[in-house]
Each structure stands twice: as C-alpha cells, then as structure tokens.
mmCIF file of C-alpha atoms in Angstrom:
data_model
loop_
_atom_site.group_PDB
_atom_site.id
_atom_site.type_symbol
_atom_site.label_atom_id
_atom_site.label_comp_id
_atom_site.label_asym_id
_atom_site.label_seq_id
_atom_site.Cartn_x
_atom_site.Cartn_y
_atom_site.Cartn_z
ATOM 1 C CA UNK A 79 31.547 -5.435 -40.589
ATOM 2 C CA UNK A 80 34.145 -4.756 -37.719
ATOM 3 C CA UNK A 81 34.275 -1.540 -37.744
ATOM 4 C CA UNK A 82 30.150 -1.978 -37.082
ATOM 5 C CA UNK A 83 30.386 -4.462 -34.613
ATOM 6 C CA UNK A 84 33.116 -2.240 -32.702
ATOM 7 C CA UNK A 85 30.865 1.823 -33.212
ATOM 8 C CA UNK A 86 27.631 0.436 -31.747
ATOM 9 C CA UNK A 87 29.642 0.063 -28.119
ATOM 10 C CA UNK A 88 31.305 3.491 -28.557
ATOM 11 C CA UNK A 89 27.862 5.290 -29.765
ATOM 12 C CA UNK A 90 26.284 3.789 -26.425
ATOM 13 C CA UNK A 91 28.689 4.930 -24.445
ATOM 14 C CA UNK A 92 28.218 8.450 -25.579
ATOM 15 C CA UNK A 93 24.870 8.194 -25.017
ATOM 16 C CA UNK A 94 24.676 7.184 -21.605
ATOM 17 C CA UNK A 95 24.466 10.549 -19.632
ATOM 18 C CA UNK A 96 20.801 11.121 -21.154
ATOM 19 C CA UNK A 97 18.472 7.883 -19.642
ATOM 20 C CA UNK A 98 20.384 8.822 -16.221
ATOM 21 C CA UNK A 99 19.202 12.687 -16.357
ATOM 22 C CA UNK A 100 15.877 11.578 -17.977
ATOM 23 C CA UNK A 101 15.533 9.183 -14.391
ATOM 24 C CA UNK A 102 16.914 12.291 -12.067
ATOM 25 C CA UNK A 103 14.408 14.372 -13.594
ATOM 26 C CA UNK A 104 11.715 11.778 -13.259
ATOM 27 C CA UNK A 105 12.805 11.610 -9.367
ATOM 28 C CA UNK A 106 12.836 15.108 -8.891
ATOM 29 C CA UNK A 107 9.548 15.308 -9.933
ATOM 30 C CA UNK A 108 7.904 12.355 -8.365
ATOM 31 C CA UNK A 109 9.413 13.890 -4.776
ATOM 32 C CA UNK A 110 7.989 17.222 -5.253
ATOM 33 C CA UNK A 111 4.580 15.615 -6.669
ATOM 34 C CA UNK A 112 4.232 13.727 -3.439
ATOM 35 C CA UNK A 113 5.667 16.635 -1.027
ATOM 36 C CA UNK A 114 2.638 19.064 -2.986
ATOM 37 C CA UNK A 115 0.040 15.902 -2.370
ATOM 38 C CA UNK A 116 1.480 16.164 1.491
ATOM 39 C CA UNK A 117 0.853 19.890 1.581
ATOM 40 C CA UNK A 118 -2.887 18.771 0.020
ATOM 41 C CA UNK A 119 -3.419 16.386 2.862
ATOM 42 C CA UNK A 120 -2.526 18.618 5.451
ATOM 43 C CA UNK A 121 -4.781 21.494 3.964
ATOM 44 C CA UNK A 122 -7.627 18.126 4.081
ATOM 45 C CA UNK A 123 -6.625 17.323 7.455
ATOM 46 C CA UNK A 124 -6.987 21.542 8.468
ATOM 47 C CA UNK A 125 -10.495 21.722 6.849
ATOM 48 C CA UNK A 126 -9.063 24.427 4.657
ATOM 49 C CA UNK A 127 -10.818 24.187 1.569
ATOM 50 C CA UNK A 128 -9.828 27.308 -0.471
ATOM 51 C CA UNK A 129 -5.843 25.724 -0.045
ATOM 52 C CA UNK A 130 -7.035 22.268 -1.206
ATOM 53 C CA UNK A 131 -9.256 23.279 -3.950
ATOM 54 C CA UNK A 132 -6.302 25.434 -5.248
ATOM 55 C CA UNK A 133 -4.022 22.601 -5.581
ATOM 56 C CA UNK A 134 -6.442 20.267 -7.060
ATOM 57 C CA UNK A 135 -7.139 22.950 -9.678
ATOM 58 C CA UNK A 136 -3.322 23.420 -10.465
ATOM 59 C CA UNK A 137 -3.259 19.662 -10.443
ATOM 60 C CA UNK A 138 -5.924 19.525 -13.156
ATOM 61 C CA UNK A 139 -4.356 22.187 -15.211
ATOM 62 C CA UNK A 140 -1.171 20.418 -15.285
ATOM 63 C CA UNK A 141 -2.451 17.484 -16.118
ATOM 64 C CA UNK A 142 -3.875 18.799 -19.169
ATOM 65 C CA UNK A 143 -0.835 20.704 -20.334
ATOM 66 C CA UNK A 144 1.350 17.108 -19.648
ATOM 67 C CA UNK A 145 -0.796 15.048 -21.596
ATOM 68 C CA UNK A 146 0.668 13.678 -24.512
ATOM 69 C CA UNK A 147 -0.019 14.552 -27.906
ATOM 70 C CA UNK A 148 -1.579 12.359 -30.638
ATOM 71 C CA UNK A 149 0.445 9.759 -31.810
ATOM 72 C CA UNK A 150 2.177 10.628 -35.202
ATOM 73 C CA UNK A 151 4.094 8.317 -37.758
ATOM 74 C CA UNK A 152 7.874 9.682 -37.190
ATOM 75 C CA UNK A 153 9.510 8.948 -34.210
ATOM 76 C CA UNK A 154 10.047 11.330 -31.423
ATOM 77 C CA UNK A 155 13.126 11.125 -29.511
ATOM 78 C CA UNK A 156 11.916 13.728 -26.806
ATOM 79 C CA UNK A 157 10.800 11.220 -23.461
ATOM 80 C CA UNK A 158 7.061 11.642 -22.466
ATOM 81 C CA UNK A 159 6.554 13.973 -19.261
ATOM 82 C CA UNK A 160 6.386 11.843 -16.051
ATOM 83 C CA UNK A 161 4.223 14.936 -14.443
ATOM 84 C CA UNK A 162 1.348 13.170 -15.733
ATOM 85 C CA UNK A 163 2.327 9.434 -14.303
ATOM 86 C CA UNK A 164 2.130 10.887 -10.495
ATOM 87 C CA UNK A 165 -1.200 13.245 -10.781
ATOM 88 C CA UNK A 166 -2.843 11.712 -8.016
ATOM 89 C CA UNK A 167 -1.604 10.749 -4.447
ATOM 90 C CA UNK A 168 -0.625 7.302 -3.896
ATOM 91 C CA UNK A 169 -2.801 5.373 -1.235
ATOM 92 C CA UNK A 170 -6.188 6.671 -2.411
ATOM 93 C CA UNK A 171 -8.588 7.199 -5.730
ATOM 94 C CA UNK A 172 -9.864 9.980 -6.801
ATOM 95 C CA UNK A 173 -13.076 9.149 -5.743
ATOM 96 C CA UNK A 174 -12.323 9.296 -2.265
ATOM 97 C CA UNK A 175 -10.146 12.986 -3.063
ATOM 98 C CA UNK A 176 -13.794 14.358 -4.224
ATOM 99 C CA UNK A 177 -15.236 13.086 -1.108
ATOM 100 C CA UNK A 178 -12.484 15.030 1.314
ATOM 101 C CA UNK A 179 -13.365 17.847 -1.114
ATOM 102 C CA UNK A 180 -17.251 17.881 -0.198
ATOM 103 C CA UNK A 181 -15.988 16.891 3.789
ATOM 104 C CA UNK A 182 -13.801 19.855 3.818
ATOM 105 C CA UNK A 183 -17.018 22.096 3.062
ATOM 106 C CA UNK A 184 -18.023 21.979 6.473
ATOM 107 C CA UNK A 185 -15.282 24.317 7.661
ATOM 108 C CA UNK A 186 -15.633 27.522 4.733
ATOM 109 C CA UNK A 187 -16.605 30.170 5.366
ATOM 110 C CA UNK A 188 -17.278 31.995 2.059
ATOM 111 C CA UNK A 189 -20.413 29.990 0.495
ATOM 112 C CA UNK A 190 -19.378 31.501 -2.774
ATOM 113 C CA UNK A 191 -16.227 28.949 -2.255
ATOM 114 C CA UNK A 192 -18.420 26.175 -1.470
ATOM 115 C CA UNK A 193 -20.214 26.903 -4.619
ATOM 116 C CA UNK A 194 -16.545 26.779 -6.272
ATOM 117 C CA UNK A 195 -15.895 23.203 -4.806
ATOM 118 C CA UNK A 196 -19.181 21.792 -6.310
ATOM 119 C CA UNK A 197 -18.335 23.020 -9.974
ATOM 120 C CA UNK A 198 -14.874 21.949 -9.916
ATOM 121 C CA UNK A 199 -16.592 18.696 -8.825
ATOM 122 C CA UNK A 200 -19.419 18.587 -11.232
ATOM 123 C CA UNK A 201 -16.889 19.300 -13.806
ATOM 124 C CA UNK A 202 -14.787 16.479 -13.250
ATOM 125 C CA UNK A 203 -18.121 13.924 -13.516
ATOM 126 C CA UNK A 204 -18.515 13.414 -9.499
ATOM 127 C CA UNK A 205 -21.772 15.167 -9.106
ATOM 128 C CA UNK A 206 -23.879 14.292 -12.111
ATOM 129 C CA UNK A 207 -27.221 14.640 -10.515
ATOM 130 C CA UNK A 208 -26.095 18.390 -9.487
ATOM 131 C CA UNK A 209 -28.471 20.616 -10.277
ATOM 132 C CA UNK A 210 -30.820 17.820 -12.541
ATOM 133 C CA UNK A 211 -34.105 19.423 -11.634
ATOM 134 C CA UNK A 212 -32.951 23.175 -10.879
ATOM 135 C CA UNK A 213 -35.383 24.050 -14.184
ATOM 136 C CA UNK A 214 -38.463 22.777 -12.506
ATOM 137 C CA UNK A 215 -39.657 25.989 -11.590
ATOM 138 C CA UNK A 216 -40.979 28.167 -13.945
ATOM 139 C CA UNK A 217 -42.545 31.534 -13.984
ATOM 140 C CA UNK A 218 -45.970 32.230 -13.364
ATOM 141 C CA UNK A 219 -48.680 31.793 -10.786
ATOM 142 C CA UNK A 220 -49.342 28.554 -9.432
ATOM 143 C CA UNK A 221 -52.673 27.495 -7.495
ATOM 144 C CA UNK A 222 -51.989 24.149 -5.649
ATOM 145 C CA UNK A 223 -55.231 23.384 -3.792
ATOM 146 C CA UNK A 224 -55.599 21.185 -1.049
ATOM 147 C CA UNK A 225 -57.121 18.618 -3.877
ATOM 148 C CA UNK A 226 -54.238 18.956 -5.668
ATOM 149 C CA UNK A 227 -52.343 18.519 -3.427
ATOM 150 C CA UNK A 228 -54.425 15.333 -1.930
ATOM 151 C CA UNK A 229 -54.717 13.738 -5.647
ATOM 152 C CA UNK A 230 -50.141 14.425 -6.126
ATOM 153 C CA UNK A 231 -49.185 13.250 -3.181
ATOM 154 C CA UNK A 232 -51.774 11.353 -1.300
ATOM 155 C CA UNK A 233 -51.717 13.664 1.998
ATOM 156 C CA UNK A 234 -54.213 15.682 3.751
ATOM 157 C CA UNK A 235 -52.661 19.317 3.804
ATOM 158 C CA UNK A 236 -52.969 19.027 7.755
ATOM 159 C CA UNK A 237 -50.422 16.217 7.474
ATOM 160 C CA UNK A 238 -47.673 19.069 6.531
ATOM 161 C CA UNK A 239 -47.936 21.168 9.621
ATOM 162 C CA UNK A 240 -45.439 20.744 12.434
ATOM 163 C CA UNK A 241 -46.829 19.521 15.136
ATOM 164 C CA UNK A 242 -45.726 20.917 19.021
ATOM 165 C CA UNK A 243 -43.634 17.976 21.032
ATOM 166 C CA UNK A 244 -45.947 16.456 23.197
ATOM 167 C CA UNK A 245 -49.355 16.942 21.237
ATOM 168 C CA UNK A 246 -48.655 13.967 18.183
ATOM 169 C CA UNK A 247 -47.372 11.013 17.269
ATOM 170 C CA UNK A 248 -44.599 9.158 19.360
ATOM 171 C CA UNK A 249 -43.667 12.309 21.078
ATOM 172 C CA UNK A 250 -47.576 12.113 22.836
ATOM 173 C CA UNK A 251 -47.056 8.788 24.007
ATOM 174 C CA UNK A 252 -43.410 9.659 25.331
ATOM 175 C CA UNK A 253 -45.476 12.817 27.230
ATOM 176 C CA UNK A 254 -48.267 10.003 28.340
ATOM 177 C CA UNK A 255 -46.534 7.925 30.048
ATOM 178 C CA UNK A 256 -44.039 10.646 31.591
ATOM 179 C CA UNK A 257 -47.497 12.208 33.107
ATOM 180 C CA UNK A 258 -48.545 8.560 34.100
ATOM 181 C CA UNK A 259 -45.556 7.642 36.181
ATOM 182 C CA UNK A 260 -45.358 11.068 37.757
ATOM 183 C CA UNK A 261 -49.041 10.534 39.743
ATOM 184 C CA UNK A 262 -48.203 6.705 40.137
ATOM 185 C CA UNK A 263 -45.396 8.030 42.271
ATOM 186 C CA UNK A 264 -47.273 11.003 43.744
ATOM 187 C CA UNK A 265 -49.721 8.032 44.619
ATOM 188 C CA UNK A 266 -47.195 6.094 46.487
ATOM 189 C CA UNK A 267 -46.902 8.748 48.582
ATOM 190 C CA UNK A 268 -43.031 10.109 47.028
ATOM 191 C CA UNK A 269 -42.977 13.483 46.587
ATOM 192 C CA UNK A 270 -41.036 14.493 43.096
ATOM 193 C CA UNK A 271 -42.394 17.886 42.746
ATOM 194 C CA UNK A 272 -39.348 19.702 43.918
ATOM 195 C CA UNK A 273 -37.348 17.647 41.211
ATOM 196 C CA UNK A 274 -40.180 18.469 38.582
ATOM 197 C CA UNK A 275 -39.692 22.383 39.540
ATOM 198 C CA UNK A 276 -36.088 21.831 38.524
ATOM 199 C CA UNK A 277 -36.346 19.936 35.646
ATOM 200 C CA UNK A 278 -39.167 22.440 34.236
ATOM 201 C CA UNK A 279 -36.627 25.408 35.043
ATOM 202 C CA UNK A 280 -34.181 23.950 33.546
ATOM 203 C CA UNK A 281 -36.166 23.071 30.399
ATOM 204 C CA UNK A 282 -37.564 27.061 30.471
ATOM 205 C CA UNK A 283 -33.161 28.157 30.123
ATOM 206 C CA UNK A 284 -32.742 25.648 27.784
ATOM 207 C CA UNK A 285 -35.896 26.524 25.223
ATOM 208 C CA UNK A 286 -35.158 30.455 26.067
ATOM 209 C CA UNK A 287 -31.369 30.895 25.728
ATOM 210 C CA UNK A 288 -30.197 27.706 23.718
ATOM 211 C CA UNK A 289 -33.220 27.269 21.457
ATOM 212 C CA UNK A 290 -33.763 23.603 23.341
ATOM 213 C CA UNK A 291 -30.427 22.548 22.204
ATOM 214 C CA UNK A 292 -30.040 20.363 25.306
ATOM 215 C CA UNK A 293 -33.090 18.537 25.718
ATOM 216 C CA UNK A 294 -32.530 17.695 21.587
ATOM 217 C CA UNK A 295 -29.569 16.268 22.497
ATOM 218 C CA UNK A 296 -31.083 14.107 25.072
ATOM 219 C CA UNK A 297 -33.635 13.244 22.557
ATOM 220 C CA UNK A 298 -31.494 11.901 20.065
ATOM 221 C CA UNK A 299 -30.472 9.100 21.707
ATOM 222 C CA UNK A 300 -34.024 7.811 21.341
ATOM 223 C CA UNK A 301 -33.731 5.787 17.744
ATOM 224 C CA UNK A 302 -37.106 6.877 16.704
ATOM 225 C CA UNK A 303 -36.693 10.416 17.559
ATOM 226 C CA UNK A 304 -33.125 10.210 15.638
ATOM 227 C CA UNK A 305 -33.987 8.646 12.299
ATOM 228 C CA UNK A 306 -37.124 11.623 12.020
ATOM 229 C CA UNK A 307 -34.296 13.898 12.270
ATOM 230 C CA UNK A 308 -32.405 11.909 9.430
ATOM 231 C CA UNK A 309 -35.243 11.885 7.095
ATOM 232 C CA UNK A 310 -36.164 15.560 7.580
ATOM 233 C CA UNK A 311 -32.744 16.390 6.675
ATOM 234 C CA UNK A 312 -32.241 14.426 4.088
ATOM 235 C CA UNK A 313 -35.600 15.885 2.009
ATOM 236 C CA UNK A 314 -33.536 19.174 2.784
ATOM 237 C CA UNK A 315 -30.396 17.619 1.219
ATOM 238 C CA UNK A 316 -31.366 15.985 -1.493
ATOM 239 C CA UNK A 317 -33.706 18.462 -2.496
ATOM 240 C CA UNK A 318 -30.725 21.096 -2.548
ATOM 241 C CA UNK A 319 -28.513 19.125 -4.207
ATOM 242 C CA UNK A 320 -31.454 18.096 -6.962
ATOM 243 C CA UNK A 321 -32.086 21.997 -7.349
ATOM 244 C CA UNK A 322 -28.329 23.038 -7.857
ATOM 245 C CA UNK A 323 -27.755 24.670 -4.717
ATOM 246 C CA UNK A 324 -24.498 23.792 -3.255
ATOM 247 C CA UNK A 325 -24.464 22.464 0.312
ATOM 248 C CA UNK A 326 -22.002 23.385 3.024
ATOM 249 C CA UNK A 327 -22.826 20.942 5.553
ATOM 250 C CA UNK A 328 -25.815 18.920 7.365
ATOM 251 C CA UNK A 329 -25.859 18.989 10.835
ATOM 252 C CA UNK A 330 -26.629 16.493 12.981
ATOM 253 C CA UNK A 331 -25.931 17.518 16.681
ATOM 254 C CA UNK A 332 -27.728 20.190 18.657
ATOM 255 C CA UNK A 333 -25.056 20.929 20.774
ATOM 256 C CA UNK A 334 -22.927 21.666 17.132
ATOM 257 C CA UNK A 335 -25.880 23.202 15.636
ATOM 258 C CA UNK A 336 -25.698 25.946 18.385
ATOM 259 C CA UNK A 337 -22.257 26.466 18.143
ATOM 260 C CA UNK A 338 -22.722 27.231 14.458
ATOM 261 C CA UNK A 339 -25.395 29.513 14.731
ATOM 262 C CA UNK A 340 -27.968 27.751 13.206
ATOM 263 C CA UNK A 341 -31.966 27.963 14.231
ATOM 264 C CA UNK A 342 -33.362 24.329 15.651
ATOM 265 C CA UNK A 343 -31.994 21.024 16.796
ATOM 266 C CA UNK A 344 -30.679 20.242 13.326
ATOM 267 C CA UNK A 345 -29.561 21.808 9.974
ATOM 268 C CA UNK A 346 -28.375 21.729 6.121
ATOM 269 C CA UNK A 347 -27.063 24.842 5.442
ATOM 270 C CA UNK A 348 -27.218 25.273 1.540
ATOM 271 C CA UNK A 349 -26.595 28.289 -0.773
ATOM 272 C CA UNK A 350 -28.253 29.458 -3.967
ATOM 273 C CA UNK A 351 -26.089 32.038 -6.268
ATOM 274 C CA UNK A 352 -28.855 33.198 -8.029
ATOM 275 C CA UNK A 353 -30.624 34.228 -4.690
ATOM 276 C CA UNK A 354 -27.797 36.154 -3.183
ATOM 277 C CA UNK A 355 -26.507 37.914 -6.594
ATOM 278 C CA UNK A 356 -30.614 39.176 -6.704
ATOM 279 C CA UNK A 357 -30.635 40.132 -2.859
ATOM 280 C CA UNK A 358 -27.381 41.851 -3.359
ATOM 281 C CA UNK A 359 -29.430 43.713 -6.600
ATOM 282 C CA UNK A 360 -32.481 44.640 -4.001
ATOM 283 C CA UNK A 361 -34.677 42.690 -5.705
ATOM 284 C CA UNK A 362 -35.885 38.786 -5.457
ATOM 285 C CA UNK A 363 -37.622 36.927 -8.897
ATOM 286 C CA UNK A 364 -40.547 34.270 -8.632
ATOM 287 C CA UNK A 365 -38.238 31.947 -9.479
ATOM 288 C CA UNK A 366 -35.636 32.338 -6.696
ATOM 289 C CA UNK A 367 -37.819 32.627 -3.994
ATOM 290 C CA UNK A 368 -39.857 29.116 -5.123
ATOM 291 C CA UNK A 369 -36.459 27.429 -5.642
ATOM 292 C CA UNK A 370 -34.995 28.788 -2.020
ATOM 293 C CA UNK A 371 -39.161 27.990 -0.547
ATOM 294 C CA UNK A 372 -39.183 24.243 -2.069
ATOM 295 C CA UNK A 373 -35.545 23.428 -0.702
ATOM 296 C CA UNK A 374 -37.064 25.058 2.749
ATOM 297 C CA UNK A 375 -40.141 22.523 3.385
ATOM 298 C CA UNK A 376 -38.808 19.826 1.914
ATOM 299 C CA UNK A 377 -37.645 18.729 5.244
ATOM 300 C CA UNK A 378 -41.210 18.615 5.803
ATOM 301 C CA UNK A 379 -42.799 17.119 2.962
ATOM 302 C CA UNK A 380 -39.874 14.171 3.959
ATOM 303 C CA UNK A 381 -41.375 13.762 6.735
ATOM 304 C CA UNK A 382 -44.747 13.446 5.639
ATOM 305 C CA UNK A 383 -43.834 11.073 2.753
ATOM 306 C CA UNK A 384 -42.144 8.447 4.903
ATOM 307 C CA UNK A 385 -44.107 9.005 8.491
ATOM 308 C CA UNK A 386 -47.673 9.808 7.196
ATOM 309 C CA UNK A 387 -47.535 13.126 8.696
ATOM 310 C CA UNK A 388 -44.397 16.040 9.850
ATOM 311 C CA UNK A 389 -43.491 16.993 13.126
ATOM 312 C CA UNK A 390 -40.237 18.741 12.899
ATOM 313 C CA UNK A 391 -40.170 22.216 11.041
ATOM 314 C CA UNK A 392 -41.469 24.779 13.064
ATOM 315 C CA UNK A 393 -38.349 26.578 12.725
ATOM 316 C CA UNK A 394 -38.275 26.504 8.686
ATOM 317 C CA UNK A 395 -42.028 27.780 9.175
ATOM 318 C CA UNK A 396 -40.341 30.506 11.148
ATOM 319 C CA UNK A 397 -37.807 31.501 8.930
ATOM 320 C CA UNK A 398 -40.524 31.074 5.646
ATOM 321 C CA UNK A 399 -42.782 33.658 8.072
ATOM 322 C CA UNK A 400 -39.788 36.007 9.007
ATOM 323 C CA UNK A 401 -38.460 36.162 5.028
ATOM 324 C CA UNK A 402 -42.320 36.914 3.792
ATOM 325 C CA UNK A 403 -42.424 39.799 6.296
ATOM 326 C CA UNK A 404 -39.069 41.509 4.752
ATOM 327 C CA UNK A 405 -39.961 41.613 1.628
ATOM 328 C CA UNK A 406 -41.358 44.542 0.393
ATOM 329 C CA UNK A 407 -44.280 44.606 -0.331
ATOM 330 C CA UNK A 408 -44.661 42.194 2.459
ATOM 331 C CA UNK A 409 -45.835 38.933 0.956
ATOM 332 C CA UNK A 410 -49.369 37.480 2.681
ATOM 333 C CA UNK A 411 -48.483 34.336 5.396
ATOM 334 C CA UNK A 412 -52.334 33.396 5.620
#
C-alpha cells in the first residue's frame, strides 16, 4: 500500500515534460494560424483574390486532414490536433469570410478565377441558389408571340423597348419643365442662351467621348432616376446568379463604370464558362447564346415588371445587335 501511495508521485513526475510540449506545440500553432489568417486579411484588404482563395482552400484541406477520427472503444493516448480548434480567424464568422470572398471579386482579373471563387463557395453551402434554374433552357425553337408574351407576363411587347431620355416617363416631365423654365426666363427678358450653348456642348463631349458618363452621374442623385438603375441591375444580377453564371461585380457609378471599361451608366459584369470554352471552339450552341441573351434583357424585363414599362437598356440592345452581326451566319435583328 506504501509503496503505491509513494510510485503514483514519482510516475507523475516523469511524466511531466509531455502536457508542457503538447501546450508549446498547441502555441506554436495557434501563432502561425493567426499570422496565416493576417496574411488572409491583408490579401482581403488588397482585393487580391487568387492569394485569398488559395489560403482558404489550404485552410479547408487542412481542416479535413485534422479532423478527428471516429471514436473507438480503446483509449488513445495520442492528444487530438489543435490545427482544427483555430480554422477560422478570431473576430469574424465564416459567413462574413464568404462575403469578403464575393467583395474581393471586384478586383480579378481572370473571370475563370471568379468562376473558381463561386464553386469553392457553392461547395461550402453559401450559394445554394447558384445556378438553380441554369437548366431552363432547352434546345429547340421557341416562338414567343406578342400574345404569349401578353398572356405570361401581362405586358404589351412595346413596354420592353428602351425608351430615349426625354421622350417617356419621369425623364419627359424632367425635359418639360426644363423647356418650361427656359422661355419663362427668355420671357422675362434674361438671356440664358449663351449658357444653354455651353451646357449643350458640353453634353455633345460628354455623350461622344465618355458615353454620357457625366450627366449619369448628375442623374443619380435624383432618387427616382437611382432606384431604376437598382432594379435594372438587379434583374441582371439575379438573373446571372439564378442561371449559374458567376458575377464579378455590379456597378453602380458612371464615373467607375468608365474607368472599367464598361458600355452605359451602369453594369454587372458576369461570366458564363460554357460560352467562352464554345467561343474559344469557334462555335456557339442554342443553348449558350439563350442563357448569355436571357441574363442580357433581364435588366429590362426588371424594369418592366416593377415600372410598367423599361427605359434603360439601349446599350444591352446594342451589344444583343453587335453579337447577332458576328456571328456567322449573321443571325436576323428584325
């Protein structure tokens, strides 16, 4: 019984070195876990996508290989791997990682990398609408009517062509009452028309060199003019997101817009895989060219749905008019 009472003591003794190692080790790793998460943030903070989406990956991966195993009857003496107990960073969940993720789009330049980002996404259970209704087009001819259309959606086919500033909706009573207080001035006897010359120059530089990037931006601080905007994008966006395409960005500002190279006051700049791999081939399916057409005008049909009636899209008429006259055969616009 002694010589019991006095071993246990001496056994934990010689024992001791391995809990302090185990809680070095543990250390060690928890520092470099939150010096990699650093070296994520910054990569987040740099808009460099391929960098963070790299370490995410090799975040996954090690998560997977650190998991631990089934439980089994006997006892295991070997401690659990603490890689697992820091996989995330510490001030934020992992929603809001998936959200830098799709923030961080914005600045890539490789849409196939984009593309990457939404599958690593979708994969991990962020995106589960991704992609829900890319089977909705099928092959074969289709002849929507203007009844057909009428009886579907309840709009006249008239109701889905853009419409010039100036000649509909809002944007004719904004051009009304311009007209109306220049001759009520004129008829006070204050001459504007030098300052009208100017303005319409300066409108004329703007439409021909900046694709009216600066009176858009003068427009959108009008609230009505600003939420049309926000609904015609979003039938882009949700559309492209409800089709599987991913999407690099929506932009909002003209002046940005420009910068980025993109046609019009606004854009969402999407990409669909199956449309470049076939363009790359020299050849375009049915199915591509519906799935690339309905992501096109559904800025439009937005518009239509909520306002009765579009006015933006001239430009995605544009582009729908410049891509039917490439193709070979060229396809009929009438």
């Amino acid at each position: 019984m002694a010589s019991c009472c006095f071993s246990s003591p001496s056994s934990a003794l010689s024992s001791s070195p391995i809990p302090k190692i185990s809680i070095k080790r543990k250390q060690w790793k928890s520092i470099k876990a939150l010096k990699e998460w650093r070296e994520y943030e910054d990569a987040v903070r740099e808009k460099d996508l391929a960098r963070a989406l790299r370490f995410l990956k090799s975040m996954e991966a090690l998560q997977i290989q650190s998991s631990p195993p089934s439980p089994s009857p006997s006892p295991s003496l070997t401690p659990p791997s603490s890689v697992s107990s820091v996989p995330y960073s510490p001030g934020f969940s992992g929603t809001e990682r998936d959200w830098e993720v799709l923030d961080t789009c914005l600045n890539a330049d490789d849409m196939r990398l984009v593309g990457s980002a939404y599958n690593f996404l979708q994969d991990r259970g962020f995106l589960p609408n991704f992609g829900k209704c890319k089977n909705i087009v099928v092959e074969g001819p289709r002849n929507i009517t203007p009844t057909v259309l009428k009886e579907s959606t309840g709009l006249e086919a008239s109701k889905l062509a853009p419409k010039k500033w100036g000649f509909s909706g809002s944007s004719r009573a904004a051009l009304i009452a311009f007209l109306g207080g220049v001759s009520y001035l004129l008829s006070q006897g204050i001459d504007i028309r030098p300052n009208l010359a100017v303005v319409l120059a300066l409108t004329t530089l703007d439409a021909t060199f900046l694709g009216g990037s600066c009176l858009a931006q003068i427009l959108c601080i009008w609230p009505p003019y600003r939420k049309r905007v926000l609904v015609h994008e979003a039938g882009h966006l949700l559309t492209a997101y409800l089709m599987g395409c991913p999407i690099r960005g929506v932009i909002l500002d003209p002046i940005v817009a420009m910068q980025m190279g993109i046609q019009g006051q606004a854009g969402t700049q999407f990409w669909d895989e199956k449309l470049a791999n076939e363009l790359a081939e020299g050849r375009l399916s049915g199915t591509a060219f519906d799935r690339y057409c309905m992501v096109l005008f559904a800025g439009i049909a937005a518009e239509a749905l909520v306002y009765g009636e579009a006015e933006g899209g001239e430009n995605d008429e544009n582009l729908f008019r410049n891509i039917c006259l490439l193709l070979q055969p060229p396809l009929s616009i009438t």
